[in-house]
GROMACS .gro file of C-alpha atoms in nm:
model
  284
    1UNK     CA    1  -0.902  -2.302   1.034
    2UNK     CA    2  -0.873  -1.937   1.076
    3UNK     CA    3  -0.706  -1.933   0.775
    4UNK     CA    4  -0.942  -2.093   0.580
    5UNK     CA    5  -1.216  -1.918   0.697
    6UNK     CA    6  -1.057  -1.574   0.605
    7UNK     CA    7  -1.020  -1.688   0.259
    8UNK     CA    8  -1.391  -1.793   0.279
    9UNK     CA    9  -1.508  -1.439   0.403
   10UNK     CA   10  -1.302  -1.226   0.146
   11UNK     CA   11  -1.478  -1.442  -0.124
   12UNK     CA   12  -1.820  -1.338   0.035
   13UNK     CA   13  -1.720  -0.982   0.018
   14UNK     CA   14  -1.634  -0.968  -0.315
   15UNK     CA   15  -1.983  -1.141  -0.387
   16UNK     CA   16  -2.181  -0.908  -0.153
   17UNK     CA   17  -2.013  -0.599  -0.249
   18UNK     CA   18  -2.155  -0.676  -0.623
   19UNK     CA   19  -2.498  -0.647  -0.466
   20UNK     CA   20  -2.458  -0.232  -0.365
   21UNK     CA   21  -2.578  -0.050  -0.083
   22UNK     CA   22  -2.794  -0.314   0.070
   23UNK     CA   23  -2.536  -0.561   0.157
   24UNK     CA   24  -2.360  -0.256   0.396
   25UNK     CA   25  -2.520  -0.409   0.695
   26UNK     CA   26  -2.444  -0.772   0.606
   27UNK     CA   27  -2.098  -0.718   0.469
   28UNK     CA   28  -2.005  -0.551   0.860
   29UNK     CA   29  -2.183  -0.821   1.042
   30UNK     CA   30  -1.966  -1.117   0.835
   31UNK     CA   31  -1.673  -0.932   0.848
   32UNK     CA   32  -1.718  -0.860   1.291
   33UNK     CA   33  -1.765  -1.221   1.310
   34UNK     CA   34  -1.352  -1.265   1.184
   35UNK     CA   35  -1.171  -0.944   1.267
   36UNK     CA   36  -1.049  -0.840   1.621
   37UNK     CA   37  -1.319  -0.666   1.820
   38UNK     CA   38  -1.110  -0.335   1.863
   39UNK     CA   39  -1.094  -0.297   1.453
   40UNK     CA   40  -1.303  -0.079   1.375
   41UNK     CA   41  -1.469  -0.182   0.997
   42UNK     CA   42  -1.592   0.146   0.752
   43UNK     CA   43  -1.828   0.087   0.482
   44UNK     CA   44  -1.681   0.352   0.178
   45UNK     CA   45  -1.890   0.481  -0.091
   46UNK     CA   46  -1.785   0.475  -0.456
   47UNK     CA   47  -1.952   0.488  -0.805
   48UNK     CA   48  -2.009   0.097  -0.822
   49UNK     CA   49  -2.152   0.071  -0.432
   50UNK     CA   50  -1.977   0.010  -0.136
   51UNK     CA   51  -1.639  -0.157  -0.001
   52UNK     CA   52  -1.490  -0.207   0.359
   53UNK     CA   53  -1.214  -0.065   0.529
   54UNK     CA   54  -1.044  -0.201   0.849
   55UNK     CA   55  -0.933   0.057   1.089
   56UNK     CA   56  -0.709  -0.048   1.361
   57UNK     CA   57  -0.623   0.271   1.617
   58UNK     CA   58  -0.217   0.297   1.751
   59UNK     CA   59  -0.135   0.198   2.089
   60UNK     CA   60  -0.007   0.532   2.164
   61UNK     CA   61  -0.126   0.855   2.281
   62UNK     CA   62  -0.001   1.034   2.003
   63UNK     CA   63   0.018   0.804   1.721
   64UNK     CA   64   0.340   0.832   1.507
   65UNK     CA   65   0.146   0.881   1.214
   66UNK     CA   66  -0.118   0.685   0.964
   67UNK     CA   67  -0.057   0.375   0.730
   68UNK     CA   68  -0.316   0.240   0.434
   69UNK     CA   69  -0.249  -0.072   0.354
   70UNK     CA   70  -0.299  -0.197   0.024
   71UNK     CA   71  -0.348  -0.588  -0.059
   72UNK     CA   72  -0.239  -0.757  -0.331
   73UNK     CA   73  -0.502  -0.756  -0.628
   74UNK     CA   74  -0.446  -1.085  -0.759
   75UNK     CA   75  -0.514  -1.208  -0.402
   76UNK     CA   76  -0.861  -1.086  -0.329
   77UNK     CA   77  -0.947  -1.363  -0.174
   78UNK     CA   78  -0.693  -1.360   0.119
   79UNK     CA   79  -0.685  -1.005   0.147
   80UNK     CA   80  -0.784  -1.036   0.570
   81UNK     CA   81  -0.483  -1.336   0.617
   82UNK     CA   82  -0.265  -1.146   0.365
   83UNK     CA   83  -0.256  -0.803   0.541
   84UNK     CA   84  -0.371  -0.908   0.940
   85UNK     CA   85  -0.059  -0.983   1.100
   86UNK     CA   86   0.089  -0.676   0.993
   87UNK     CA   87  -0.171  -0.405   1.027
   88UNK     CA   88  -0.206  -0.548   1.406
   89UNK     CA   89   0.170  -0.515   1.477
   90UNK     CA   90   0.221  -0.170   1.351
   91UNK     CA   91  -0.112  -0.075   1.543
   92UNK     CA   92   0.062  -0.252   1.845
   93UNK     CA   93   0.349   0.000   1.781
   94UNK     CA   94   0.222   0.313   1.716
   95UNK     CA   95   0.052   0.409   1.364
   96UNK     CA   96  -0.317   0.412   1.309
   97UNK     CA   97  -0.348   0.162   1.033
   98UNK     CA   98  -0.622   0.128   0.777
   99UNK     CA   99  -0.632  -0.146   0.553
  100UNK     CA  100  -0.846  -0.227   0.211
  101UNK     CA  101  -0.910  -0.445  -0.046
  102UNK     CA  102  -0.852  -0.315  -0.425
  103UNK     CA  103  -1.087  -0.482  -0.680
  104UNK     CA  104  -0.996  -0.753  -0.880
  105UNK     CA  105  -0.801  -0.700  -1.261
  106UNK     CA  106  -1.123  -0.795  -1.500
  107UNK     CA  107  -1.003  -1.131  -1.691
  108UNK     CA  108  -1.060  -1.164  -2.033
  109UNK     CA  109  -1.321  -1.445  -2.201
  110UNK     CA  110  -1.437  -1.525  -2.528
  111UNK     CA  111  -1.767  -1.341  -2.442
  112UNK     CA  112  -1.543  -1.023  -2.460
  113UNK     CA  113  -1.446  -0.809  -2.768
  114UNK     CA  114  -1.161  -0.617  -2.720
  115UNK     CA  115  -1.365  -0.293  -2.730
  116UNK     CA  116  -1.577  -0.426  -2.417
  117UNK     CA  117  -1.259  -0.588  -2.233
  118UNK     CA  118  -1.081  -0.231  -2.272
  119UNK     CA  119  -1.423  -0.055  -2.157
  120UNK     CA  120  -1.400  -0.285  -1.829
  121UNK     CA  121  -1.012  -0.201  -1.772
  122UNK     CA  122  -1.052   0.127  -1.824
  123UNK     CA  123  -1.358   0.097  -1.530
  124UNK     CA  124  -1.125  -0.125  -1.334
  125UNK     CA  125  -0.877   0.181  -1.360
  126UNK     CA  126  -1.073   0.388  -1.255
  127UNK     CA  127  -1.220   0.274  -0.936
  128UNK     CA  128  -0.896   0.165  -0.838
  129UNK     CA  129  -0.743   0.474  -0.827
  130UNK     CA  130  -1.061   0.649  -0.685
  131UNK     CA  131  -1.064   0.390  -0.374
  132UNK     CA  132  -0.695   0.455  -0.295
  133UNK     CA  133  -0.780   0.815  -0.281
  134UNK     CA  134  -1.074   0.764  -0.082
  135UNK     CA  135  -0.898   0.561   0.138
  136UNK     CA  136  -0.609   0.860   0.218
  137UNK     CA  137  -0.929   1.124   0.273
  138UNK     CA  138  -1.035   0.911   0.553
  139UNK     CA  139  -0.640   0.986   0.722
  140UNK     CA  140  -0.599   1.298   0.865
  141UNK     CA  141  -0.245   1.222   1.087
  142UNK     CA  142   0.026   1.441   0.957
  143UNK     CA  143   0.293   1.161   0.851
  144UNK     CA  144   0.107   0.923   0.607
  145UNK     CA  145   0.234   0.610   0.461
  146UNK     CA  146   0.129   0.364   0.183
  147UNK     CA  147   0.270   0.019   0.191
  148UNK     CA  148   0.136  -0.131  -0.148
  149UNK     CA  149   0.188  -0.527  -0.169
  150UNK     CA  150   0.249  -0.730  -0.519
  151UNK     CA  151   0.051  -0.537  -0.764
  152UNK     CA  152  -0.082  -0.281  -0.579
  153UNK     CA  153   0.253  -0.079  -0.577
  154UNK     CA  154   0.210   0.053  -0.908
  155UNK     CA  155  -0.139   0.158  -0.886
  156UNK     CA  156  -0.012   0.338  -0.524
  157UNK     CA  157   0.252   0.484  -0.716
  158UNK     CA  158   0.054   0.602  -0.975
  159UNK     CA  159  -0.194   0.773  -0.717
  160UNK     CA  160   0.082   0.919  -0.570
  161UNK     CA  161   0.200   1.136  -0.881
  162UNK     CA  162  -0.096   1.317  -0.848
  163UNK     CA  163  -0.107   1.352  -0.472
  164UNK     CA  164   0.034   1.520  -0.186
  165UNK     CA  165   0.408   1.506  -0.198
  166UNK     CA  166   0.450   1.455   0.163
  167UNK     CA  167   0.330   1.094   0.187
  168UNK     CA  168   0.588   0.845   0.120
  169UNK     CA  169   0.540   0.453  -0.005
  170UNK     CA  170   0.669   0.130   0.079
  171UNK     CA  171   0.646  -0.130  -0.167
  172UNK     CA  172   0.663  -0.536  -0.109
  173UNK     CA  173   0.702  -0.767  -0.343
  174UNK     CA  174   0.587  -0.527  -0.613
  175UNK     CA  175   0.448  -0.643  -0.927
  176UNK     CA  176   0.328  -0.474  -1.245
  177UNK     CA  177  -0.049  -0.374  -1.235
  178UNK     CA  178  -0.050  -0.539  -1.614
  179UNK     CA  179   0.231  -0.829  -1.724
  180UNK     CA  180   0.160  -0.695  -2.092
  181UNK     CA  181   0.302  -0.371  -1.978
  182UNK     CA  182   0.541  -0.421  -1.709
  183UNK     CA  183   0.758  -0.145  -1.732
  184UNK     CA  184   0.464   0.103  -1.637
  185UNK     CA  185   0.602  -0.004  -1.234
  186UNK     CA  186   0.911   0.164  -1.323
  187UNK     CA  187   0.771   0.452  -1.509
  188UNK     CA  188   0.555   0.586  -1.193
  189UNK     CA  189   0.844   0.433  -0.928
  190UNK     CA  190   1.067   0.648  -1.102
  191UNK     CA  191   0.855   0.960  -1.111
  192UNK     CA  192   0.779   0.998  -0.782
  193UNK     CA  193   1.033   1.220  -0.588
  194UNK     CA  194   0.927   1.089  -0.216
  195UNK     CA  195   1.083   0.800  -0.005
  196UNK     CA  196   1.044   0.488  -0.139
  197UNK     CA  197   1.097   0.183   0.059
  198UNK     CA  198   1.136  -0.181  -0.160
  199UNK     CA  199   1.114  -0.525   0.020
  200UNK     CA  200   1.115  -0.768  -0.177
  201UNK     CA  201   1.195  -1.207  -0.203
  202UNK     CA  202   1.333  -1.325  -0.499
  203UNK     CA  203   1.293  -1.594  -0.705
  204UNK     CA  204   0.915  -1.611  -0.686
  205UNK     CA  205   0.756  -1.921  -0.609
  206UNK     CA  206   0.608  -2.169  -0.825
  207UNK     CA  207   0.879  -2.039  -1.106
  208UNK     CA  208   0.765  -1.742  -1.111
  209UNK     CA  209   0.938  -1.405  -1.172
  210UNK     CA  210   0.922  -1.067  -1.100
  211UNK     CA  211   0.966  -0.830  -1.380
  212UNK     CA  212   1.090  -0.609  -1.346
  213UNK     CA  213   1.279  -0.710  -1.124
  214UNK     CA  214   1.496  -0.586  -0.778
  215UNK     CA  215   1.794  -0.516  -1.027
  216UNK     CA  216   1.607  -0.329  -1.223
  217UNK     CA  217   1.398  -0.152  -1.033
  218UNK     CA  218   1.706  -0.010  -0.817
  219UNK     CA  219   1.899   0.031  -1.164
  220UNK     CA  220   1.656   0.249  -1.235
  221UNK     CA  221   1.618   0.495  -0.986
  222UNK     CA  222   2.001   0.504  -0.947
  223UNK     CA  223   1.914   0.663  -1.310
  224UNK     CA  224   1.668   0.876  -1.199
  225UNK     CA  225   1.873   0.997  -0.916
  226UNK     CA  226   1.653   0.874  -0.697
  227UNK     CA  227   1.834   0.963  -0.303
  228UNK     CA  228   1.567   0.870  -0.095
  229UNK     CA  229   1.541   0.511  -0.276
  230UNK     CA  230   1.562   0.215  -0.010
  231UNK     CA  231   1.554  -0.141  -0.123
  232UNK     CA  232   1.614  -0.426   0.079
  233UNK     CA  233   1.567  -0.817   0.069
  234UNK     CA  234   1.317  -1.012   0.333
  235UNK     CA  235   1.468  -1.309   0.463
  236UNK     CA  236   1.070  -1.424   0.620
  237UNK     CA  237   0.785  -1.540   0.489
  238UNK     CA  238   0.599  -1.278   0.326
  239UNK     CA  239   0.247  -1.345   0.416
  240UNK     CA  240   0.040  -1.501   0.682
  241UNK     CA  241   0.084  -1.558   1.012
  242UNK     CA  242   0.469  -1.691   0.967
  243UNK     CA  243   0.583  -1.276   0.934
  244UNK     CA  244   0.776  -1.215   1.275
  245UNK     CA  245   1.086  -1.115   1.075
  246UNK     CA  246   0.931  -0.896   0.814
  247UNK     CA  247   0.725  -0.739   1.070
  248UNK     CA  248   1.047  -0.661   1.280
  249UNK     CA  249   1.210  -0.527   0.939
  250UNK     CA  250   0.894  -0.307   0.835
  251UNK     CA  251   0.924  -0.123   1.163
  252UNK     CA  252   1.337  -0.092   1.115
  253UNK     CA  253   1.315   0.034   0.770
  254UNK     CA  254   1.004   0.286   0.904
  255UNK     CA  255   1.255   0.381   1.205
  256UNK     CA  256   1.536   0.436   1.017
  257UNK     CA  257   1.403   0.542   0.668
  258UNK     CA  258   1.106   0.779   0.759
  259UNK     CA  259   1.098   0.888   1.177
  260UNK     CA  260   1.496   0.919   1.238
  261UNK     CA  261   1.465   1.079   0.873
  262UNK     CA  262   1.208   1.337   0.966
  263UNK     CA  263   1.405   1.391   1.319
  264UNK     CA  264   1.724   1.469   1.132
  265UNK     CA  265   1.510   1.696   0.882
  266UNK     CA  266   1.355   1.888   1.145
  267UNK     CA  267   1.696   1.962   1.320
  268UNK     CA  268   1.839   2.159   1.026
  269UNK     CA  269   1.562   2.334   0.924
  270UNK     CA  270   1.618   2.605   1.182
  271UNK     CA  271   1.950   2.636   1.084
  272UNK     CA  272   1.818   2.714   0.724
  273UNK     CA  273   1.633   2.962   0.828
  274UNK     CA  274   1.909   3.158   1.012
  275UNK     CA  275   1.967   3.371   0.721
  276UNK     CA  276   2.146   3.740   0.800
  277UNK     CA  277   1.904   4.005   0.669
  278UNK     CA  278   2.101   4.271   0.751
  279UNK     CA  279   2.134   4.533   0.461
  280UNK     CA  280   2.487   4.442   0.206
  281UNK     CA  281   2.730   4.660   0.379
  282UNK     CA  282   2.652   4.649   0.715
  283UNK     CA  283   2.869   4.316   0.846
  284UNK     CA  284   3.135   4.386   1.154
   0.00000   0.00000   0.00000
């Protein structure tokens, strides 16, 4: 039931975010009724009105750091029951999370010409990539993460090729923002010179498949010389309340990939800087 009524709420906020400004009040009171009652829920401006973003503080004095969450676009619908159970468990254990929805890829009809269909892509693009980067001014925590689910990996990576170099990206299940063009994923992936962490399940379901692929995604960074390049395989369900095992594996791969990372990073740099400045010449 909670399920279902999740599914029933993100379809209202897609409807009353079309509306503008004047739905802000109405979109938080629909959205209390459904989240837990120590989330807090933002209303963000952009050009085309207004969207909501879920805020859910660490349990921990000094939080280890800040994570946006970014849904799946082609699941707009579930974007509470596809990114709850995780944004509560890494609150539970330490990072501020903050979670949004991105809007939906425009579909093509017959009422479209292909100059008005590229107009609205080119729109879509463009608040996309605006709300992602509204959605990292809002985090102020000096370790930042994006974990980007289906097709919302590329447009994080893209983001992040203009952004600062510090915040690092795990990717689930990644998808290409556009089938038509699926290679793009690999072109920003293997851009970016951060840590990238890749979770995936393979074969899809329903016959479906993921192109590219986890061969070729980790193919290609091995090309790119890619060292800070983790993939791995999730042996859970991926979304939903069935995620105990992914959840336990996000928080591994964070542990071992990013905090024991920045640990050992932080031990050596002193040792860097223990450089002899003494004049050439002068050594005993």
């Amino acid at each position: 039931m909670l399920n279902i009524l999740r599914q029933l709420m993100g379809w209202m906020i897609i409807i009353i975010m079309s509306f503008g400004a004047s739905a802000s009040t109405r979109l938080e009171t629909e959205l209390r009724r459904v989240v837990p009652v120590d989330t807090d829920i933002v209303i963000l401006e952009e050009a085309q009105g207004q969207f909501p973003a879920l805020m859910q503080s660490a349990v921990r004095a000094e939080p280890l750091g800040a994570i946006l969450l970014l849904t799946d676009t082609q699941s707009q619908q579930q974007w509470l029951d596809q990114s709850h159970a995780i944004r509560i468990h890494l609150a539970d254990h330490g990072w501020l999370t903050m979670t949004l929805p991105l809007p939906i890829t425009p579909v093509k009809t017959d009422l479209h010409s292909d100059e008005v269909y590229d107009e609205l892509l080119n729109q879509h693009q463009q608040q996309v990539i605006s709300r992602i980067q509204t959605g990292l001014q809002q985090l102020d925590e000096e370790r930042i993460l994006i974990l980007a689910m289906g097709r919302s990996a590329e447009w994080a990576a893209r983001v992040l090729q203009d952004n600062n170099p510090s915040i690092r990206l795990i990717i689930i299940n990644p998808r290409p923002a556009d089938d038509q063009h699926p290679m793009r994923l690999l072109d920003h992936l293997t851009a970016l010179e951060i840590t990238i962490i890749d979770l995936y399940r393979e074969p899809y379901s329903a016959g479906k498949q993921a192109i590219p692929d986890a061969r070729l995604r980790r193919n290609a960074m091995i090309q790119a010389g890619h060292a800070n390049y983790h993939q791995q395989v999730i042996k859970d369900a991926i979304w939903g309340n069935e995620t105990d095992l992914l959840k336990r594996q996000l928080r591994g791969v964070i542990n071992t990939y990013i905090i024991l990372a920045d640990q050992k990073r932080a031990q050596q740099a002193p040792e860097a800087l223990e450089v002899d400045e003494r004049p050439p010449g002068v050594r005993r």
